[in-house]
């Protein structure tokens, strides 16, 4: 599966659950614009690092957890718990 349909499917899923899901949807769409419509298997940590530069160049555990919690469902095509 490619990234664009995976992101769109996930956004529609979240909205079907009654969430507005505007801010996170915009983040996922920005990630898509940055990486291009790749196959999900082709995504690497390098794509994420290029999209998510840390403030001051330092990635803290809190920062990583917050960002990956938002991106993981779309990248794995699985809903977040």
PDB file of C-alpha atoms in Angstrom:
ATOM      1  CA  UNK A   1       0.000   0.000   0.000  1.00  0.00           C
ATOM      2  CA  UNK A   2       1.172   3.509  -0.733  1.00  0.00           C
ATOM      3  CA  UNK A   3       1.404   6.301   1.802  1.00  0.00           C
ATOM      4  CA  UNK A   4      -1.295   8.608   0.354  1.00  0.00           C
ATOM      5  CA  UNK A   5      -4.157   6.084   0.479  1.00  0.00           C
ATOM      6  CA  UNK A   6      -2.997   4.824   3.894  1.00  0.00           C
ATOM      7  CA  UNK A   7      -3.087   8.349   5.315  1.00  0.00           C
ATOM      8  CA  UNK A   8      -6.449   9.139   3.734  1.00  0.00           C
ATOM      9  CA  UNK A   9      -7.943   5.877   4.953  1.00  0.00           C
ATOM     10  CA  UNK A  10      -6.702   6.545   8.481  1.00  0.00           C
ATOM     11  CA  UNK A  11      -8.062  10.113   8.478  1.00  0.00           C
ATOM     12  CA  UNK A  12     -11.459   8.857   7.308  1.00  0.00           C
ATOM     13  CA  UNK A  13     -11.375   6.160   9.996  1.00  0.00           C
ATOM     14  CA  UNK A  14     -10.719   8.716  12.745  1.00  0.00           C
ATOM     15  CA  UNK A  15     -13.465  10.985  11.416  1.00  0.00           C
ATOM     16  CA  UNK A  16     -15.915   8.084  11.213  1.00  0.00           C
ATOM     17  CA  UNK A  17     -15.315   7.621  14.933  1.00  0.00           C
ATOM     18  CA  UNK A  18     -16.558  11.170  15.451  1.00  0.00           C
ATOM     19  CA  UNK A  19     -13.214  12.945  15.739  1.00  0.00           C
ATOM     20  CA  UNK A  20     -12.677  16.173  13.826  1.00  0.00           C
ATOM     21  CA  UNK A  21      -9.051  15.098  13.371  1.00  0.00           C
ATOM     22  CA  UNK A  22      -7.956  18.332  11.715  1.00  0.00           C
ATOM     23  CA  UNK A  23      -4.545  19.082  13.253  1.00  0.00           C
ATOM     24  CA  UNK A  24      -3.182  15.538  13.083  1.00  0.00           C
ATOM     25  CA  UNK A  25      -4.564  15.167   9.545  1.00  0.00           C
ATOM     26  CA  UNK A  26      -2.647  18.268   8.486  1.00  0.00           C
ATOM     27  CA  UNK A  27       0.547  16.845  10.009  1.00  0.00           C
ATOM     28  CA  UNK A  28       0.097  13.572   8.150  1.00  0.00           C
ATOM     29  CA  UNK A  29      -0.584  15.388   4.868  1.00  0.00           C
ATOM     30  CA  UNK A  30       2.533  17.532   5.378  1.00  0.00           C
ATOM     31  CA  UNK A  31       4.520  14.328   5.943  1.00  0.00           C
ATOM     32  CA  UNK A  32       3.120  12.993   2.666  1.00  0.00           C
ATOM     33  CA  UNK A  33       4.142  16.164   0.822  1.00  0.00           C
ATOM     34  CA  UNK A  34       7.650  15.934   2.288  1.00  0.00           C
ATOM     35  CA  UNK A  35       8.228  12.232   1.559  1.00  0.00           C
ATOM     36  CA  UNK A  36       6.165  11.694  -1.566  1.00  0.00           C
ATOM     37  CA  UNK A  37       3.725   8.856  -2.148  1.00  0.00           C
ATOM     38  CA  UNK A  38       6.054   5.991  -1.241  1.00  0.00           C
ATOM     39  CA  UNK A  39       5.190   2.380  -0.584  1.00  0.00           C
ATOM     40  CA  UNK A  40       4.783   1.922   3.173  1.00  0.00           C
ATOM     41  CA  UNK A  41       7.558  -0.679   3.132  1.00  0.00           C
ATOM     42  CA  UNK A  42       9.917   1.912   1.628  1.00  0.00           C
ATOM     43  CA  UNK A  43       9.536   4.371   4.511  1.00  0.00           C
ATOM     44  CA  UNK A  44      12.579   4.628   6.742  1.00  0.00           C
ATOM     45  CA  UNK A  45      13.489   6.418   9.927  1.00  0.00           C
ATOM     46  CA  UNK A  46      15.378   8.823   7.668  1.00  0.00           C
ATOM     47  CA  UNK A  47      12.081  10.017   6.194  1.00  0.00           C
ATOM     48  CA  UNK A  48      10.761  10.718   9.687  1.00  0.00           C
ATOM     49  CA  UNK A  49      13.959  12.447  10.774  1.00  0.00           C
ATOM     50  CA  UNK A  50      13.876  14.688   7.704  1.00  0.00           C
ATOM     51  CA  UNK A  51      10.269  15.639   8.432  1.00  0.00           C
ATOM     52  CA  UNK A  52      10.576  16.053  12.189  1.00  0.00           C
ATOM     53  CA  UNK A  53      13.650  18.107  12.963  1.00  0.00           C
ATOM     54  CA  UNK A  54      13.939  18.493  16.717  1.00  0.00           C
ATOM     55  CA  UNK A  55      14.086  21.893  18.336  1.00  0.00           C
ATOM     56  CA  UNK A  56      17.732  22.661  18.969  1.00  0.00           C
ATOM     57  CA  UNK A  57      18.710  19.414  17.247  1.00  0.00           C
ATOM     58  CA  UNK A  58      17.922  17.273  20.297  1.00  0.00           C
ATOM     59  CA  UNK A  59      15.306  14.557  20.274  1.00  0.00           C
ATOM     60  CA  UNK A  60      14.035  13.858  23.758  1.00  0.00           C
ATOM     61  CA  UNK A  61      12.099  10.770  24.763  1.00  0.00           C
ATOM     62  CA  UNK A  62       8.990  12.913  25.312  1.00  0.00           C
ATOM     63  CA  UNK A  63       9.300  14.517  21.867  1.00  0.00           C
ATOM     64  CA  UNK A  64       9.793  11.162  20.152  1.00  0.00           C
ATOM     65  CA  UNK A  65       6.881   9.546  21.983  1.00  0.00           C
ATOM     66  CA  UNK A  66       4.483  12.365  21.140  1.00  0.00           C
ATOM     67  CA  UNK A  67       5.382  12.484  17.444  1.00  0.00           C
ATOM     68  CA  UNK A  68       5.476   8.740  16.896  1.00  0.00           C
ATOM     69  CA  UNK A  69       2.149   8.313  18.690  1.00  0.00           C
ATOM     70  CA  UNK A  70       0.627  10.585  16.051  1.00  0.00           C
ATOM     71  CA  UNK A  71       2.400   9.074  13.049  1.00  0.00           C
ATOM     72  CA  UNK A  72       2.476   5.353  13.900  1.00  0.00           C
ATOM     73  CA  UNK A  73      -1.141   4.559  13.007  1.00  0.00           C
ATOM     74  CA  UNK A  74      -0.907   6.043   9.537  1.00  0.00           C
ATOM     75  CA  UNK A  75       2.474   4.519   8.820  1.00  0.00           C
ATOM     76  CA  UNK A  76       1.405   1.048   9.913  1.00  0.00           C
ATOM     77  CA  UNK A  77      -2.193   1.281   8.672  1.00  0.00           C
ATOM     78  CA  UNK A  78      -3.355   0.296  12.145  1.00  0.00           C
ATOM     79  CA  UNK A  79      -5.534   2.370  14.439  1.00  0.00           C
ATOM     80  CA  UNK A  80      -3.931   3.639  17.604  1.00  0.00           C
ATOM     81  CA  UNK A  81      -5.057   1.906  20.795  1.00  0.00           C
TER      82      UNK A  81
END
